[in-house]
C-alpha positions in Angstrom: -15.7 -19.6 -67.9 -14.6 -22.5 -65.8 -15.1 -26.2 -66.8 -17.5 -27.8 -64.4 -15.8 -31.1 -63.5 -18.0 -33.7 -61.9 -15.7 -35.8 -59.8 -17.3 -39.2 -59.0 -15.8 -41.3 -56.2 -16.6 -44.0 -53.7 -19.0 -46.7 -54.7 -19.9 -50.3 -53.7 -16.3 -51.6 -53.8 -13.8 -53.1 -51.4 -11.6 -50.2 -52.6 -14.2 -47.6 -51.6 -11.9 -45.8 -49.1 -9.0 -45.8 -51.5 -11.2 -44.0 -54.0 -11.9 -41.3 -51.5 -8.3 -40.9 -50.7 -7.2 -40.8 -54.3 -9.9 -38.2 -55.0 -8.7 -35.9 -52.1 -5.1 -36.1 -53.3 -6.0 -35.4 -56.9 -8.3 -32.5 -56.1 -5.4 -31.0 -54.0 -3.6 -30.6 -57.3 -6.4 -29.5 -59.6 -6.2 -26.1 -61.3 -9.0 -24.3 -59.5 -8.7 -21.3 -61.9 -9.6 -23.6 -64.8 -12.1 -26.0 -63.1 -15.1 -25.8 -60.8 -15.1 -29.0 -58.9 -18.6 -30.7 -58.4 -18.0 -33.6 -56.0 -20.3 -36.6 -56.4 -19.7 -39.1 -53.6 -21.3 -42.5 -54.0 -22.0 -44.4 -50.8 -21.4 -48.1 -50.4 -25.1 -48.7 -51.2 -25.1 -46.6 -54.3 -26.6 -43.3 -53.1 -25.1 -40.1 -54.5 -24.3 -37.0 -52.5 -22.8 -33.6 -53.3 -21.5 -30.8 -51.1 -18.3 -28.9 -50.4 -17.5 -30.9 -47.3 -17.1 -34.0 -49.4 -13.8 -32.6 -50.6 -12.4 -32.4 -47.1 -11.0 -35.8 -46.0 -11.2 -34.8 -42.4 -15.0 -35.1 -42.6 -15.0 -38.8 -43.5 -14.1 -39.7 -39.9 -17.8 -39.2 -39.1 -19.8 -40.3 -42.1 -23.2 -39.7 -40.4 -22.5 -36.1 -39.8 -20.9 -35.6 -43.2 -23.9 -36.9 -45.1 -26.3 -34.8 -43.1 -24.3 -31.7 -44.2 -24.4 -32.9 -47.8 -27.2 -33.2 -50.4 -28.6 -36.4 -51.7 -28.7 -36.1 -55.5 -29.3 -37.8 -58.8 -27.8 -36.9 -62.2 -30.2 -35.9 -65.0 -29.8 -35.2 -68.7 -32.6 -32.9 -69.5 -31.7 -32.6 -73.2 -29.8 -29.4 -72.7 -27.2 -30.1 -70.0 -26.2 -32.6 -67.3 -27.8 -31.5 -64.1 -27.1 -32.4 -60.4 -30.6 -32.5 -59.0 -31.6 -32.9 -55.3 -33.5 -36.1 -54.5 -36.0 -36.3 -53.1 -37.0 -33.0 -54.6 -37.5 -30.4 -51.9 -40.7 -28.5 -51.5 -38.7 -25.3 -50.8 -35.3 -24.4 -52.0 -33.1 -25.1 -55.0 -33.8 -28.3 -56.9 -31.0 -28.1 -59.4 -27.7 -27.7 -57.4 -25.3 -27.6 -60.3 -24.4 -28.8 -63.8 -21.5 -31.0 -65.1 -19.5 -30.4 -68.3 -17.1 -33.3 -67.9 -17.2 -36.4 -65.6 -14.0 -37.5 -63.9 -14.4 -40.9 -62.3 -11.8 -41.5 -59.5 -13.0 -44.9 -58.6 -11.4 -48.3 -58.0 -12.7 -51.8 -58.1 -15.8 -53.7 -58.9 -19.2 -52.0 -59.5 -17.5 -48.8 -60.5 -14.2 -49.1 -62.3 -15.3 -52.3 -64.1 -17.4 -50.4 -66.8 -20.3 -49.6 -64.5 -19.4 -45.9 -64.2 -18.4 -45.7 -67.9 -21.8 -47.1 -68.9 -23.5 -44.6 -66.7 -21.7 -41.7 -68.3 -22.2 -43.1 -71.8 -25.9 -43.3 -71.2 -26.0 -39.7 -70.0 -24.1 -38.6 -73.1 -21.4 -36.8 -71.0 -17.7 -36.6 -71.8 -15.8 -38.6 -69.2 -12.2 -39.3 -68.3 -10.8 -42.8 -68.6 -11.5 -45.9 -70.6 -14.8 -46.8 -72.2 -17.2 -49.5 -71.1 -15.4 -52.4 -72.8 -11.9 -51.4 -71.8 -13.0 -50.8 -68.2 -14.7 -54.2 -68.0 -11.8 -56.1 -69.5 -9.2 -54.2 -67.6 -10.9 -55.2 -64.3 -11.5 -58.8 -65.4 -8.0 -60.4 -65.0 -9.1 -63.5 -66.9 -10.5 -61.8 -70.0 -7.5 -59.4 -69.9 -5.0 -62.3 -70.0 -6.9 -64.0 -72.9 -6.9 -60.8 -75.0 -3.2 -60.1 -74.2 -2.3 -63.7 -75.1 -4.2 -63.5 -78.3 -2.4 -60.2 -79.1 1.0 -61.8 -78.7 1.7 -60.0 -75.4 3.5 -62.3 -72.9 1.6 -63.5 -69.8 2.5 -66.3 -67.4 0.8 -69.7 -67.6 -2.7 -69.6 -66.0 -5.9 -71.5 -65.6 -9.3 -69.9 -64.8 -12.6 -71.4 -63.6 -15.9 -70.5 -62.0 -16.5 -71.1 -58.3 -19.5 -73.3 -59.1 -17.3 -75.5 -61.2 -14.9 -75.9 -58.3 -17.8 -76.7 -55.8 -19.2 -79.4 -58.1 -15.9 -80.9 -59.4 -13.2 -79.9 -57.0 -10.9 -82.8 -57.8 -11.1 -82.4 -61.5 -10.4 -78.7 -61.3 -7.4 -79.3 -59.0 -6.1 -82.0 -61.3 -6.4 -79.8 -64.4 -4.5 -77.0 -62.6 -1.7 -79.3 -61.4 -1.3 -80.9 -64.9 -0.8 -77.5 -66.5 0.9 -75.4 -63.9 3.9 -76.2 -61.6 4.0 -75.2 -58.0 4.3 -72.6 -56.5 1.1 -70.8 -57.8 -0.6 -67.5 -57.2 -4.4 -67.7 -56.7 -6.5 -64.5 -57.3 -10.2 -63.5 -57.5 -10.9 -62.9 -61.2 -12.0 -59.3 -60.9 -10.6 -57.5 -57.9 -7.7 -55.1 -57.4 -5.5 -53.9 -54.6 -4.2 -57.4 -53.8 -7.5 -58.4 -52.3 -8.1 -62.1 -51.9 -4.7 -63.2 -53.2 -2.6 -66.1 -51.8 0.4 -68.2 -52.8 0.1 -72.0 -52.9 3.1 -74.3 -52.7 1.2 -77.6 -52.5 -2.3 -79.0 -53.0 -3.5 -78.2 -49.5 -2.4 -74.6 -49.9 -4.0 -74.5 -53.3 -7.3 -75.6 -52.0 -7.1 -73.1 -49.1 -6.2 -70.3 -51.5 -9.0 -71.1 -53.9 -11.6 -71.1 -51.1 -10.2 -67.8 -49.8 -10.5 -66.2 -53.3 -14.0 -67.5 -53.6 -15.0 -65.2 -50.8 -14.4 -62.3 -53.1 -15.4 -63.5 -56.6 -17.2 -66.2 -58.5 -14.4 -66.5 -61.0 -10.9 -67.6 -59.9 -7.5 -67.2 -61.6 -4.5 -69.5 -60.9 -1.1 -68.5 -62.2 2.4 -69.8 -62.2 4.3 -68.0 -59.6 7.6 -66.4 -60.7 10.0 -67.2 -57.9 13.1 -65.2 -58.8 11.0 -62.2 -59.4 11.5 -58.5 -60.1 8.3 -56.4 -60.3 8.2 -53.3 -62.5 5.4 -50.9 -63.0 5.0 -48.4 -65.8 2.3 -45.8 -66.5 0.9 -44.7 -69.8 -1.3 -41.7 -70.7 -3.1 -41.0 -74.0 -5.3 -43.1 -76.3 -4.8 -46.0 -78.6 -3.3 -43.8 -81.3 -1.1 -41.4 -79.3 0.3 -42.3 -75.9 3.4 -41.8 -73.8 5.0 -43.8 -71.0 6.4 -42.8 -67.7 9.5 -43.8 -66.0 9.5 -47.3 -64.5 9.3 -48.1 -60.8 10.3 -51.2 -58.9 8.1 -51.7 -55.8 9.4 -53.5 -52.7 7.2 -55.1 -50.2 7.0 -56.8 -46.8 5.7 -60.2 -48.0 6.0 -62.3 -51.1 2.8 -60.7 -52.4 2.3 -56.9 -52.3 -0.5 -56.7 -49.9 -3.3 -54.2 -49.5 -1.5 -53.0 -46.4 1.8 -52.6 -48.2 0.0 -50.4 -50.8 -2.1 -48.2 -48.7 -1.0 -48.3 -45.0 2.4 -46.7 -45.2 2.9 -43.5 -43.3 3.4 -40.0 -44.6 1.9 -36.5 -44.2 1.5 -33.8 -46.7 -1.2 -31.2 -47.6 -2.1 -28.4 -49.8 -2.8 -25.2 -47.8 -3.6 -27.5 -44.9 -7.0 -28.4 -46.3 -6.5 -32.1 -47.0 -4.0 -33.3 -44.5 -6.1 -35.4 -42.1 -5.2 -38.9 -41.2 -6.9 -42.0 -42.5 -6.4 -45.1 -40.4 -4.4 -42.8 -38.2 -1.3 -42.4 -40.3 -2.1 -41.6 -43.9 -2.0 -37.9 -45.0 -4.4 -37.0 -47.8 -1.6 -36.1 -50.2 0.3 -39.3 -49.6 -2.6 -41.5 -48.8 -4.1 -41.4 -52.2 -0.9 -42.5 -53.8 -1.6 -46.2 -53.4 1.5 -47.7 -54.9 3.3 -44.4 -54.2 3.4 -44.9 -50.5 5.0 -48.4 -50.7 8.7 -48.8 -50.7 10.1 -48.5 -54.2 13.0 -47.7 -56.4 12.3 -44.9 -58.8 13.5 -45.2 -61.5 13.7 -48.9 -61.5 17.0 -50.7 -61.5 16.8 -52.3 -64.9 18.9 -52.2 -68.1 18.2 -49.8 -70.9 17.1 -52.8 -73.0 14.6 -54.0 -70.4 13.3 -50.4 -70.0 12.6 -50.1 -73.7 10.9 -53.5 -73.8 8.7 -52.6 -70.9 7.7 -49.3 -72.4 6.9 -51.0 -75.7 4.7 -53.6 -73.9 3.0 -51.0 -71.8 1.8 -49.2 -75.0 0.9 -52.4 -76.7 -1.2 -53.5 -73.6 -2.9 -50.1 -73.5 -3.7 -50.4 -77.2 -4.8 -54.1 -77.2 -7.3 -53.3 -74.5 -8.5 -50.1 -76.2 -7.8 -47.9 -73.2 -7.9 -44.1 -72.8 -6.8 -41.7 -70.1 -4.1 -42.9 -67.7 -3.3 -46.5 -66.8 -0.6 -48.4 -65.0 0.7 -51.7 -66.3 2.4 -54.0 -63.8 5.1 -56.4 -65.0 6.8 -59.5 -63.7 10.4 -60.2 -64.7 11.6 -63.8 -64.3 15.2 -63.2 -63.5 16.1 -66.9 -64.0 14.8 -66.9 -67.6 15.3 -63.1 -68.2 11.7 -62.9 -69.5 9.2 -60.1 -69.0 5.5 -60.8 -68.5 2.5 -58.5 -68.3 0.8 -59.1 -64.9 -2.2 -56.7 -65.1 -3.4 -53.3 -66.1 -4.9 -50.7 -63.7 -7.2 -48.6 -65.9 -7.8 -46.1 -63.0 -4.6 -46.5 -61.0 -4.2 -45.5 -57.4 -3.1 -41.8 -57.2 -3.7 -41.8 -61.0 0.0 -42.8 -61.1 0.9 -39.1 -60.6 4.2 -39.9 -58.8 5.4 -41.8 -61.9 4.6 -38.8 -64.0 6.2 -36.3 -61.6 9.4 -38.4 -61.9 9.0 -38.1 -65.7 8.8 -34.3 -65.5 5.0 -33.9 -65.7 3.3 -32.2 -62.8 0.1 -33.7 -61.4 -1.8 -30.5 -62.4 -0.5 -31.0 -66.0 -1.6 -34.7 -65.9 -5.1 -33.8 -64.8 -5.3 -31.2 -67.6 -4.3 -33.8 -70.2 -6.8 -36.3 -68.9 -9.7 -33.8 -69.3 -8.4 -32.9 -72.8 -8.3 -36.5 -73.8 -11.9 -37.0 -72.6 -13.2 -34.0 -74.5 -11.4 -35.0 -77.7 -12.8 -38.6 -77.5 -16.3 -37.2 -77.0 -16.0 -34.9 -80.1 -14.8 -37.9 -82.2 -17.7 -40.0 -80.9 -20.2 -37.4 -81.8 -19.3 -37.9 -85.5 -20.4 -41.5 -85.4 -23.9 -42.7 -86.1 -25.8 -44.5 -83.4 -29.4 -43.9 -84.4 -31.5 -42.6 -87.3 -33.7 -39.5 -87.3 -36.6 -41.5 -88.9 -39.2 -42.8 -86.5 -40.4 -46.0 -88.1 -43.2 -46.2 -85.6 -44.7 -43.1 -87.2 -44.5 -44.5 -90.7 -47.5 -45.8 -92.7 -48.1 -49.5 -92.3 -46.7 -49.6 -88.8 -49.0 -52.3 -87.7 -48.1 -54.7 -90.4 -44.6 -53.5 -90.5 -43.9 -54.3 -86.9 -45.6 -57.6 -87.2 -43.4 -58.4 -90.1 -40.4 -57.4 -88.2 -41.2 -59.8 -85.5 
């Protein structure tokens, strides 16, 4: 019997379209003899739909038509199984459209990757691929992530963080604090976004103020970091759990500007498909197979041009970062190498990386189909282990004698 894999994608995120692209590319490589795919598309306003057409990226060029051919649904745990139920419930026709054995979130960004989806699956009691609630939230929150990594002895660049409201009320004090602790140039980022959204470089006070105001358009928490000028960027993927994990080969991305932009990551050309089903263009020039690659479509050197010593150091830090943040599934850790000081810094972790980092694993000898299999296996194993833990008691204290005085006393 096939495993019913509920693939969740989309959501209220600036990376909504990238999620759709990554989903299409991943599903082009899934083992259809082992899994029955149950697509669950989440619109930008949080409405869920299912339907076979949602797996065909061609259809997304006309969203109105696509959604009319799909079914609006909700996900229900009826105590026996996880059901995909039509909503509103129809007077005639099937109400329960399918069931889900394992949830596979292929989502990026805030309101989905930040622990929101993990919390939804945890509440439903369904096995799911990827990090848990806390790891997802911390992995998305660049500020908390850096604090945890620093506390864990993992090297990060100098940084300062603050709330937008602090800046609005005390702009001069915030700027002064930054300038006293970090030398120019600096990198300014929103505190909880990915895909290079809202990021600018500042070389002086005026540019710093401009960059902060730009980042404030995307987040209420701002991160300012020391920019590494003589820089080499290296990325490494990791798959597994905190006890047992392995790393991929390292890549070195190249880009058209000082900061790897959203366009650098996702607007490169390329066409590919699987049986012709998922080869439509997105933005006119992204094939489904290549489009979902994210970092895979940017110019890069694979494997990276680094020494054996640096490679081992990065692999070690990749596993340590994965463990320190309590991650599970597949992640990609991005590094900064200061070539002047010959130092390696962890820049950030992507807990659900673009393309699920499959191109790094293919370069390491692991097919995308094999990677997807492993991710589902990791999810099922974690769920079995979690079922051994105690979260509630069978006794109902409300049914015990003396409830009235007992609850009053408890207050």
